[in-house]
Structures are given as structure tokens and as C-alpha cells.
PDB file of C-alpha atoms in Angstrom:
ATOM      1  CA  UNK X   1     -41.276  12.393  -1.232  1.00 78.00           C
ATOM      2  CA  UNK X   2     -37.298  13.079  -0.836  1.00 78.00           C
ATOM      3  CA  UNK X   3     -38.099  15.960   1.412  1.00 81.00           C
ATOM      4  CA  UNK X   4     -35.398  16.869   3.673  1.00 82.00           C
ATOM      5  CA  UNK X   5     -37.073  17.842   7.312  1.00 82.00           C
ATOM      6  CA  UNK X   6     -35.401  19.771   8.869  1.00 79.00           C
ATOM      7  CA  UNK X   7     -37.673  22.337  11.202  1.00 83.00           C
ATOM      8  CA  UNK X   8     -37.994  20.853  14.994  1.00 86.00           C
ATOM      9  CA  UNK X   9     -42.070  19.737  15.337  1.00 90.00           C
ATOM     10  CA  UNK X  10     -44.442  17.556  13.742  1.00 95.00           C
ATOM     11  CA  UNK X  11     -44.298  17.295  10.188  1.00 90.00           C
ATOM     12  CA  UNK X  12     -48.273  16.477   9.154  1.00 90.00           C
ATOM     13  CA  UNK X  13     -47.486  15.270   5.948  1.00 88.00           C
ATOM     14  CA  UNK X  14     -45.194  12.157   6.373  1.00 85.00           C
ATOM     15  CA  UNK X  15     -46.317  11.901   9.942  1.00 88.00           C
ATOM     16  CA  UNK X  16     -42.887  11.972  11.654  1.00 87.00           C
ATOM     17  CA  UNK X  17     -41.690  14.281  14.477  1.00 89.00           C
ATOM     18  CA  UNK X  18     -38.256  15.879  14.360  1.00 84.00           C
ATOM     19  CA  UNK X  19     -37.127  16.044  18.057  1.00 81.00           C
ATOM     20  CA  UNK X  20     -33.307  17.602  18.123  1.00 76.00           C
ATOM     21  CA  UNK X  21     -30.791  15.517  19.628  1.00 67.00           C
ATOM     22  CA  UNK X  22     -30.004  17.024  23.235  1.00 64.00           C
ATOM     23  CA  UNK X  23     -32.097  20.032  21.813  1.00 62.00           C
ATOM     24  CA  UNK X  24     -29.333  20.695  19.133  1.00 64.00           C
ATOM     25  CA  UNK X  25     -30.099  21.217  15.652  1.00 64.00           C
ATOM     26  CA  UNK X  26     -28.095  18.945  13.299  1.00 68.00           C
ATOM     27  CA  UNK X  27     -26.492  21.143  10.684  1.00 70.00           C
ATOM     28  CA  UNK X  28     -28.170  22.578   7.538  1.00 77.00           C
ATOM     29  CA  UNK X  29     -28.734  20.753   4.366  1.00 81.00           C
ATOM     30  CA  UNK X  30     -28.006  22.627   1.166  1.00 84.00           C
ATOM     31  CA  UNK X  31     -31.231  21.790  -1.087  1.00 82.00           C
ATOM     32  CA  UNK X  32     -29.479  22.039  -4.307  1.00 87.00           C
ATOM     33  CA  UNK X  33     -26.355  20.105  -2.676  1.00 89.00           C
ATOM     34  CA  UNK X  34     -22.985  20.546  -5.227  1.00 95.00           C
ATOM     35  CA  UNK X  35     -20.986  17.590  -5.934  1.00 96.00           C
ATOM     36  CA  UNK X  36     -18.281  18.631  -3.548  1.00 96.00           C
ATOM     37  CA  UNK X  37     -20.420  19.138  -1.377  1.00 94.00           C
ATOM     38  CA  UNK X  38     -21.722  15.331  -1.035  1.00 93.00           C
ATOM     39  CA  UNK X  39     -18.160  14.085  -1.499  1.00 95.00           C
ATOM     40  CA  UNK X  40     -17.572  16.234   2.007  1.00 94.00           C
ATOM     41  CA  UNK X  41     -20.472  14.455   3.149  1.00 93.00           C
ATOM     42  CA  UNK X  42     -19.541  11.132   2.307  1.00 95.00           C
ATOM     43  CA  UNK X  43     -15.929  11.721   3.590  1.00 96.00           C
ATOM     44  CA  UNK X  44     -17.669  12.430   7.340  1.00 94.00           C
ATOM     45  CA  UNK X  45     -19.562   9.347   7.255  1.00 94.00           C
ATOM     46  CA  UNK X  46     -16.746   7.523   6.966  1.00 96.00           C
ATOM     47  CA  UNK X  47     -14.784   9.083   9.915  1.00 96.00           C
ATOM     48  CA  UNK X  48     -16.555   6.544  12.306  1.00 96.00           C
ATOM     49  CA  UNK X  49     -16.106   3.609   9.780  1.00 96.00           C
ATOM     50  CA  UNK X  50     -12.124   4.124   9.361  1.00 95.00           C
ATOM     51  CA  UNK X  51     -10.916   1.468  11.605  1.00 94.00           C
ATOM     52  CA  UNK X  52     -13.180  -1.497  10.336  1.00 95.00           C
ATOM     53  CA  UNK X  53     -11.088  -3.890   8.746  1.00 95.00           C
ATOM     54  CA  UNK X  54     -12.793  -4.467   5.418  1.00 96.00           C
ATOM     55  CA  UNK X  55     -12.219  -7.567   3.363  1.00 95.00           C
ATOM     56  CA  UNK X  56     -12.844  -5.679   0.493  1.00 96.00           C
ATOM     57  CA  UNK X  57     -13.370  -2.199  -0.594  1.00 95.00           C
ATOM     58  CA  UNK X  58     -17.498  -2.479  -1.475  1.00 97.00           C
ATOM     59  CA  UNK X  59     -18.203  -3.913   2.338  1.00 97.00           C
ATOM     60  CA  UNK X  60     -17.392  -0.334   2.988  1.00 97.00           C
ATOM     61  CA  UNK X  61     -19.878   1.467   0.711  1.00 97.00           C
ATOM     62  CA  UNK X  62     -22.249  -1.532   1.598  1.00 97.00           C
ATOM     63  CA  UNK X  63     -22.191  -0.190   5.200  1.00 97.00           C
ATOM     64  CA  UNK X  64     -23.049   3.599   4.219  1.00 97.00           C
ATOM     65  CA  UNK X  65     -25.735   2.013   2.392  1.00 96.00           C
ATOM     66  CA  UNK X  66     -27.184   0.328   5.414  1.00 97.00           C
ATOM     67  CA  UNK X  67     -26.530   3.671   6.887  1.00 97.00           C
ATOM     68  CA  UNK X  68     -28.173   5.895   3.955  1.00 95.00           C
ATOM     69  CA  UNK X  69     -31.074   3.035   4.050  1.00 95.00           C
ATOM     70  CA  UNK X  70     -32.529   3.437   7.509  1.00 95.00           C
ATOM     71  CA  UNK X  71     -32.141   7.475   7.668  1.00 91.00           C
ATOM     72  CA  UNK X  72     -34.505   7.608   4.231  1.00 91.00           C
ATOM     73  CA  UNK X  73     -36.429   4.543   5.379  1.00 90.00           C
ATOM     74  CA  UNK X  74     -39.621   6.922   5.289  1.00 87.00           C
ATOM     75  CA  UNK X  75     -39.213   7.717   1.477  1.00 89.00           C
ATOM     76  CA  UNK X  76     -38.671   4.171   0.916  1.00 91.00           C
ATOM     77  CA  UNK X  77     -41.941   2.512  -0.604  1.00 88.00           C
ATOM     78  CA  UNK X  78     -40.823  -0.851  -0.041  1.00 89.00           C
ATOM     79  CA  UNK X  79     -39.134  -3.807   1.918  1.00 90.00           C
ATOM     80  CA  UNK X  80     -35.043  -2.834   2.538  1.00 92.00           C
ATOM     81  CA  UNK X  81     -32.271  -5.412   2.572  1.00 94.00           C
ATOM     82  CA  UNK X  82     -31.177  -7.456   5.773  1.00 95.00           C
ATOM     83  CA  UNK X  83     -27.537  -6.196   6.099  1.00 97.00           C
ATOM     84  CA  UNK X  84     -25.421  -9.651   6.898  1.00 96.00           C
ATOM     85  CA  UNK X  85     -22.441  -8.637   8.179  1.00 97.00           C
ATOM     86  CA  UNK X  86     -19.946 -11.467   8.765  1.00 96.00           C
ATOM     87  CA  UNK X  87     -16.193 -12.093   9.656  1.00 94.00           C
ATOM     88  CA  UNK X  88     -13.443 -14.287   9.628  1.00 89.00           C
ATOM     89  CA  UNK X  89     -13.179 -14.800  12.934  1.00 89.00           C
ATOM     90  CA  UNK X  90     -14.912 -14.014  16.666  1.00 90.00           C
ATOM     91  CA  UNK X  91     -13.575 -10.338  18.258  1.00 89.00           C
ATOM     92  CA  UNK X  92     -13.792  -9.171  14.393  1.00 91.00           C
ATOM     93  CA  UNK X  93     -16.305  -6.228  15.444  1.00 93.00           C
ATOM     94  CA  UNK X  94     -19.237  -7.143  13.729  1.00 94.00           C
ATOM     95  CA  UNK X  95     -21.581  -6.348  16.295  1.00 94.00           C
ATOM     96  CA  UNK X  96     -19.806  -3.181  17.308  1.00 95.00           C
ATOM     97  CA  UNK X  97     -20.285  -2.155  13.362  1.00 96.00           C
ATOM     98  CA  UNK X  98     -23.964  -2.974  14.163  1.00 97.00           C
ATOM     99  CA  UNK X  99     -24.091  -0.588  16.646  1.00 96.00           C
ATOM    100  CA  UNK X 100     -22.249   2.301  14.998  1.00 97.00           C
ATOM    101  CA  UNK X 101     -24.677   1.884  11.655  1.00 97.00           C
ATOM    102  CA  UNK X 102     -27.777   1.928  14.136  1.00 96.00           C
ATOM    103  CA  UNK X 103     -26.261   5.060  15.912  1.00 95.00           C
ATOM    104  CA  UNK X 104     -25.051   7.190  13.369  1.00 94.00           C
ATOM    105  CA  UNK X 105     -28.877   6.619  11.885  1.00 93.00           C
ATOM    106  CA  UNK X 106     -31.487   6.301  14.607  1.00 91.00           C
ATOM    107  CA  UNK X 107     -29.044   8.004  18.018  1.00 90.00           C
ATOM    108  CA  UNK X 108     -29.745   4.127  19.765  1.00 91.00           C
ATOM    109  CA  UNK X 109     -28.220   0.809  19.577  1.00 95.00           C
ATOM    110  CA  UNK X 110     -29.976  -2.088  17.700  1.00 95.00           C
ATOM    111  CA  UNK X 111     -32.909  -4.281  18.887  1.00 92.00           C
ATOM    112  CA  UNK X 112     -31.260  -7.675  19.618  1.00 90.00           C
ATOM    113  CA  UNK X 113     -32.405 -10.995  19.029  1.00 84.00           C
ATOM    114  CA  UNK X 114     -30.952 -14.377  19.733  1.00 80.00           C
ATOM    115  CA  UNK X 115     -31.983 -16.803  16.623  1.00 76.00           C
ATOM    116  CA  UNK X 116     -33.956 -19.377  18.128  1.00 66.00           C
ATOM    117  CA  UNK X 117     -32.595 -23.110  16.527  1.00 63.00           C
ATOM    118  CA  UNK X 118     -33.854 -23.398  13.183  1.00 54.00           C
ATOM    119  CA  UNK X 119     -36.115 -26.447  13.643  1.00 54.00           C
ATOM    120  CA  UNK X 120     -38.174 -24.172  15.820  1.00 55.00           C
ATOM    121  CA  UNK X 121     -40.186 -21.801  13.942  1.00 63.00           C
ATOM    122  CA  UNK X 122     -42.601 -20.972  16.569  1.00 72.00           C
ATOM    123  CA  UNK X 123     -40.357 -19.574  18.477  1.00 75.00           C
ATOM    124  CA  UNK X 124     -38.789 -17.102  15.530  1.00 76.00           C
ATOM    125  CA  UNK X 125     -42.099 -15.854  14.664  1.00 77.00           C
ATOM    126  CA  UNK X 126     -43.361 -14.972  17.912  1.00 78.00           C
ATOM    127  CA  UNK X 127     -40.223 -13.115  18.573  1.00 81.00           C
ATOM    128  CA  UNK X 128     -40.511 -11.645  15.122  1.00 82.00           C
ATOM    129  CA  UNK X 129     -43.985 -10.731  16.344  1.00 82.00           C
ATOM    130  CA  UNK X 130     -42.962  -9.349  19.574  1.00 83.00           C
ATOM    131  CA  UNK X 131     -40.726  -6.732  17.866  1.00 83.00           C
ATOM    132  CA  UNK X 132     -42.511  -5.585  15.106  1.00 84.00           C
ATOM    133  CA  UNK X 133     -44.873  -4.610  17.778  1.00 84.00           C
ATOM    134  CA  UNK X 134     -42.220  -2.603  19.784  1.00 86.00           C
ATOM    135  CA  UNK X 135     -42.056  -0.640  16.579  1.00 86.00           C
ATOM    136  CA  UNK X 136     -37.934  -1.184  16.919  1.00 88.00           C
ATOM    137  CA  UNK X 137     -36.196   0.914  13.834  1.00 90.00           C
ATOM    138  CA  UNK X 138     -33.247  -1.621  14.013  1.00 94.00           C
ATOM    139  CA  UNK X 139     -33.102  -5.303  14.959  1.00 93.00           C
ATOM    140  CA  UNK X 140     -30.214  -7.120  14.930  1.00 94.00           C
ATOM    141  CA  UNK X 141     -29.896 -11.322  14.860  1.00 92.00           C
ATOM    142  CA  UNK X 142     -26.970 -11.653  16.976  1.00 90.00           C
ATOM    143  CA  UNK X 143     -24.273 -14.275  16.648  1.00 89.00           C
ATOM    144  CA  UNK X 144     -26.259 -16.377  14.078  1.00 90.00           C
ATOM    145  CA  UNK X 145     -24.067 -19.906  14.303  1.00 87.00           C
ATOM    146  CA  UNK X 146     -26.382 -21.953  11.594  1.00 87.00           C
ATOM    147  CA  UNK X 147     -27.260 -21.567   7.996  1.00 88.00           C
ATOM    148  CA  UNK X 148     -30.140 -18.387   8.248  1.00 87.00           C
ATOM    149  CA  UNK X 149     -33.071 -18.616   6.167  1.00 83.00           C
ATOM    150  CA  UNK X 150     -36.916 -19.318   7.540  1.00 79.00           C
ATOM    151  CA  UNK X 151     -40.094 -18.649   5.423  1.00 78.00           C
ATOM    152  CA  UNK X 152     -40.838 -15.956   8.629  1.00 78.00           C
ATOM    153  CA  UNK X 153     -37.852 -14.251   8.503  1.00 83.00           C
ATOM    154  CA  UNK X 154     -37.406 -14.390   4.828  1.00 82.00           C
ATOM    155  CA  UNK X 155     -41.321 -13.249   5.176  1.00 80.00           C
ATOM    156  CA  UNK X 156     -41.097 -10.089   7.303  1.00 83.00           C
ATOM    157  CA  UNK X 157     -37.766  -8.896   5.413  1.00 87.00           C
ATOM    158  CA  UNK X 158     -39.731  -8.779   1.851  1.00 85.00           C
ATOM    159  CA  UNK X 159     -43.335  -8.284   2.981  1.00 83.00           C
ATOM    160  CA  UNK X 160     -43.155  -6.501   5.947  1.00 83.00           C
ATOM    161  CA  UNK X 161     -45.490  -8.091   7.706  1.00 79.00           C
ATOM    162  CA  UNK X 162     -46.047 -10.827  10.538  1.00 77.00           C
ATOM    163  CA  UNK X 163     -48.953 -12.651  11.839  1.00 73.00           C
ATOM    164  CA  UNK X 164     -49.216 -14.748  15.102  1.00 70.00           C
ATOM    165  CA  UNK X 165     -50.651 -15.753  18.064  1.00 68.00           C
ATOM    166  CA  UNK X 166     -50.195 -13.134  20.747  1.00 67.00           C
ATOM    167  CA  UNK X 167     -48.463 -14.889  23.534  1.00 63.00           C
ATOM    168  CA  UNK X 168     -50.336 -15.516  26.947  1.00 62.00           C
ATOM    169  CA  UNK X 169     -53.834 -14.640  24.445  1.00 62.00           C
ATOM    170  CA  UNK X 170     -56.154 -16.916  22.679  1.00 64.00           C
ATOM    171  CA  UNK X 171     -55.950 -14.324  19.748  1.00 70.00           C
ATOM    172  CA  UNK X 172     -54.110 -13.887  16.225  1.00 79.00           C
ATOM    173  CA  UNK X 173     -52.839 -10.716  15.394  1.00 80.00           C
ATOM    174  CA  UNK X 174     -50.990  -8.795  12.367  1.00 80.00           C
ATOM    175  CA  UNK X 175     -48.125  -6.508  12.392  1.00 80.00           C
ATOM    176  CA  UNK X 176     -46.126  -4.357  10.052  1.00 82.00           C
ATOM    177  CA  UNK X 177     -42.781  -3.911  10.544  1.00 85.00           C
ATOM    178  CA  UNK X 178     -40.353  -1.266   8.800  1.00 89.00           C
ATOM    179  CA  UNK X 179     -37.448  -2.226  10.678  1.00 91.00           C
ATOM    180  CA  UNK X 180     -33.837  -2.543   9.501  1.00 94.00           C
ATOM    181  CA  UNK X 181     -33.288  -5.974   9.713  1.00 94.00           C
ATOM    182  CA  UNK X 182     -29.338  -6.751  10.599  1.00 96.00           C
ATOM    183  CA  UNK X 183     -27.732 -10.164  11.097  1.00 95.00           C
ATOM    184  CA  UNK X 184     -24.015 -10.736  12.640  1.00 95.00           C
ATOM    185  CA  UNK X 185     -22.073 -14.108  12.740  1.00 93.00           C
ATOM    186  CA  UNK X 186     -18.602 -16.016  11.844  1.00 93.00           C
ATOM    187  CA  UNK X 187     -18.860 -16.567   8.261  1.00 92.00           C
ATOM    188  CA  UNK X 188     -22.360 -16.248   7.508  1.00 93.00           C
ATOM    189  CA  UNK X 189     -24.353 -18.754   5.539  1.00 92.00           C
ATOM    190  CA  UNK X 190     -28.383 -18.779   4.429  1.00 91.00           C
ATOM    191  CA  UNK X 191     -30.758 -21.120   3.565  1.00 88.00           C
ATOM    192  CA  UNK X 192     -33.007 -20.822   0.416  1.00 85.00           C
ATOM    193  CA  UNK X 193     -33.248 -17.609  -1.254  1.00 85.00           C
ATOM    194  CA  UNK X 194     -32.885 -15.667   2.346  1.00 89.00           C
ATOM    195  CA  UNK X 195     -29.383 -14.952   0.284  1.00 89.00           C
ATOM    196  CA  UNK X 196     -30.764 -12.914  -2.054  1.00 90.00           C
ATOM    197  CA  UNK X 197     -32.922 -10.637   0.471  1.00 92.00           C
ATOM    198  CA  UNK X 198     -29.324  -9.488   2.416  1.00 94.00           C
ATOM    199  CA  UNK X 199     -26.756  -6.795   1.791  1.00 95.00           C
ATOM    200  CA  UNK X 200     -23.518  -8.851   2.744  1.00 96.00           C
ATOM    201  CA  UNK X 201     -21.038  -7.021   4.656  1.00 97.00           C
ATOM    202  CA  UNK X 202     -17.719  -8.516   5.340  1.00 96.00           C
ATOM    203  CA  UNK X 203     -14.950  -7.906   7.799  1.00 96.00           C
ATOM    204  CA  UNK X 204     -11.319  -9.748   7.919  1.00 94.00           C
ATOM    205  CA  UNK X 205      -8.615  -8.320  10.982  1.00 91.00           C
ATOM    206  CA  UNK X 206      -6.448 -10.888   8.751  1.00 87.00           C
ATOM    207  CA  UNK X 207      -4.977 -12.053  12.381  1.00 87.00           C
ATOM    208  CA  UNK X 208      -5.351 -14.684  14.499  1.00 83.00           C
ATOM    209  CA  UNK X 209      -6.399 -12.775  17.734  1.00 86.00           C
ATOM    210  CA  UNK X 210      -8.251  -9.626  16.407  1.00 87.00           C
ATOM    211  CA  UNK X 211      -9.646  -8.752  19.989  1.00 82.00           C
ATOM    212  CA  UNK X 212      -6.249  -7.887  20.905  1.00 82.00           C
ATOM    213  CA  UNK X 213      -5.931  -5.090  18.194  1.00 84.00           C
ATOM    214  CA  UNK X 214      -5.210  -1.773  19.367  1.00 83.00           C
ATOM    215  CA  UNK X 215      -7.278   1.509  18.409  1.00 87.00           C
ATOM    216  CA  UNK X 216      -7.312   5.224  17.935  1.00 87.00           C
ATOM    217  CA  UNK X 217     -10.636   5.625  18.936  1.00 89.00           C
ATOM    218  CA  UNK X 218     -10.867   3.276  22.172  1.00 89.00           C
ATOM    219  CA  UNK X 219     -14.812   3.716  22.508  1.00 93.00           C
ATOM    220  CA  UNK X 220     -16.540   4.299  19.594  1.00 94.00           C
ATOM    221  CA  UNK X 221     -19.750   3.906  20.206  1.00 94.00           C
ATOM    222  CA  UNK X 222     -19.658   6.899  22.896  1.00 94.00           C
ATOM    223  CA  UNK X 223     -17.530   9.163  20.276  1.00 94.00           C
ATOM    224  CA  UNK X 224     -20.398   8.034  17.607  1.00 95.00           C
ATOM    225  CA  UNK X 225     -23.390   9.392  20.211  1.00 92.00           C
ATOM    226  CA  UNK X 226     -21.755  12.226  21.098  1.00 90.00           C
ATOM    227  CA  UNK X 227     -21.362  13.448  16.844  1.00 90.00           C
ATOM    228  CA  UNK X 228     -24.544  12.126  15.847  1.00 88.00           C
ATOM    229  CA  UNK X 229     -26.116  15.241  14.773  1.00 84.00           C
ATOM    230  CA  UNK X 230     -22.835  15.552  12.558  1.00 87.00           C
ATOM    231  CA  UNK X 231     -23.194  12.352  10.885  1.00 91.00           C
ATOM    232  CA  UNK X 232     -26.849  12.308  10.294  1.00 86.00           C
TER     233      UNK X 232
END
């Protein structure tokens, strides 16, 4: 209902449980936040994203998005974008921008998933099956080569929902799934209207060996963990 919850316990009403992160509380949220104080907020978020060399200035606020999407996923009554992040080029950071997004909201690194080939569906929905039942907040499809778009990905993105054969059981079974869906690869393409169900992120070092770039933050991922509290 837009309710910010912040008291450690179980909260009965939207069923989650706020455990503090190594037992500290994050800091308080204003109810009545003032405009300056959200454009503080915003500015914060961004600390983490400074570095990321966006192609254009909206695959920035399309990351916070993804960010803002997953930490309100509870009041969200309804299926949430994929967030396609894509680059010019291998050693871009793409999955490292995964991981940052999935720790500044959840504290933990993506689900990952290898894309099995297109022609073989079975394959993508029993994996799809085998997360939604790990209950994973975040999954990311990981170095997508080929055009992405199946009716069972397309399917648990917008519906929420898989159905399959259980592996090693004679037995179908249904799933929900809530999850963030995430996808990463070298100039991303999709198949059928899988286009219109993704947030497109994109990235561009505008050089020709971007894993050689140099940073001011030389493990992000660790400084992320360590200010999560902050950031959420």
C-alpha cells in the first residue's frame, strides 16, 4: 500500500520480514519527504552509478528505475519490465551494472542463467521453472548472443507464472515468480514483441579496449555491499 517499513520484525500485513543488514538499521525515511529532500536521495543513488559509461543520458535514470522497481516490487500489483542492458562492445560492464542494481536493492548478486539456444524451449522453461521455485528476487540472462524472445520467457515476464514438468518427476507443476528479470549481451536484439516487455539500458566506453579502463572505485561491488543500508 506505499507503506514504508521500517521497524526490524515481521510485518503481518504485507507478509515480509525486515531483517537489518549486519544488524544495522538503514537510515530514517521522512514520511512527508520535501523535494530537496528526494533530490538528496536521488543524488546518493547515483554515487555507485557514476562511472558507467552511458550512451545516453535516460540509460541512467532507466537504471534507478530498475533499482526503484525491485525495492517497491511488493507494492507493485503487476508484472515489472525485463531490464536489457546492452553495450557496444565485450568488457563494457554490463554484468557488473547487473550486480550493482541487484545489490544496492536486494544486499546479493543476481540469479544467473545461461540462455539455452533458442530452438530449445524445453530447456528455457525448465530452467525458468527451476528458479521461480528458488524464489530468486533477481535473475539475470547472462551474455545473451542471439535475438531473445520465447513465448516462456516472454510468458513469465508478463504473467508471472510458469508451468512444467518437474525434472527427475512424472508430475506438472505451477509457479509464480516475482522476480526481476535482467538480460546482458553485446548489442542486444529480441524476437517478437519480447521488445516491448524490456527496459533497455545501454552502455558505450566509446573505445576499442574498454576492459583496460582505469577506475576510482577499483571494486565496486564490495564498496556497494558495504553502503547498502545507505542506498536502500
Amino acid at each position: 500500500d506505499g507503506e514504508v517499513l521500517a521497524e526490524p520484525g515481521y510485518h503481518r500485513r504485507s507478509g515480509l520480514y525486515y531483517a537489518p543488514i549486519g544488524g544495522v538499521d538503514a537510515p530514517r525515511v521522512p514520511k512527508t519527504p520535501t523535494a530537496e529532500e528526494a533530490d538528496d536521495a536521488l543524488e546518493i543513488l547515483r554515487e555507485p552509478l557514476a562511472e558507467f559509461p552511458w550512451a545516453a543520458p535516460h540509460d541512467e535514470a532507466a537504471a534507478i528505475a530498475a533499482i526503484l522497481g525491485i525495492l517497491a516490487r511488493p507494492a507493485i500489483d503487476g508484472p515489472l519490465l525485463m531490464t536489457g542492458i546492452s553495450a557496444t562492445a565485450p568488457g563494457s560492464g554490463k554484468g557488473l551494472l547487473a550486480d550493482v542494481i541487484a545489490l544496492i536493492a536486494t544486499g546479493r548478486r543476481p540469479a544467473r542463467m545461461s540462455v539455452p539456444h533458442e530452438r530449445d524451449g524445453e530447456a528455457l522453461r525448465k530452467a525458468i521453472l527451476a528458479l521461480a521455485l528458488a524464489g530468486d528476487r533477481v535473475i539475470l540472462l547472462d551474455n545473451v548472443s542471439e535475438p531473445l524472445g520465447t513465448d516462456a520467457l516472454a510468458s513469465i515476464v508478463s504473467d508471472m507464472e510458469v508451468s512444467d514438468r518437474l525434472l527427475g518427476f512424472s508430475r506438472n507443476v505451477k509457479a509464480s515468480c516475482r522476480a526481476a528479470w535482467f538480460a546482458t549481451g553485446n548489442q542486444l536484439r529480441y524476437r517478437g514483441d519480447m521488445g516491448r516487455r524490456v527496459l533497455p539500458v545501454e552502455i558505450d566506453p566509446a573505445c576499442e579496449r574498454p576492459e583496460e579502463r582505469a577506475f576510482l572505485c577499483t571494486d565496486l561491488r564490495s564498496s556497494v555491499a558495504a553502503q547498502r543500508a545507505r542506498l536502500a
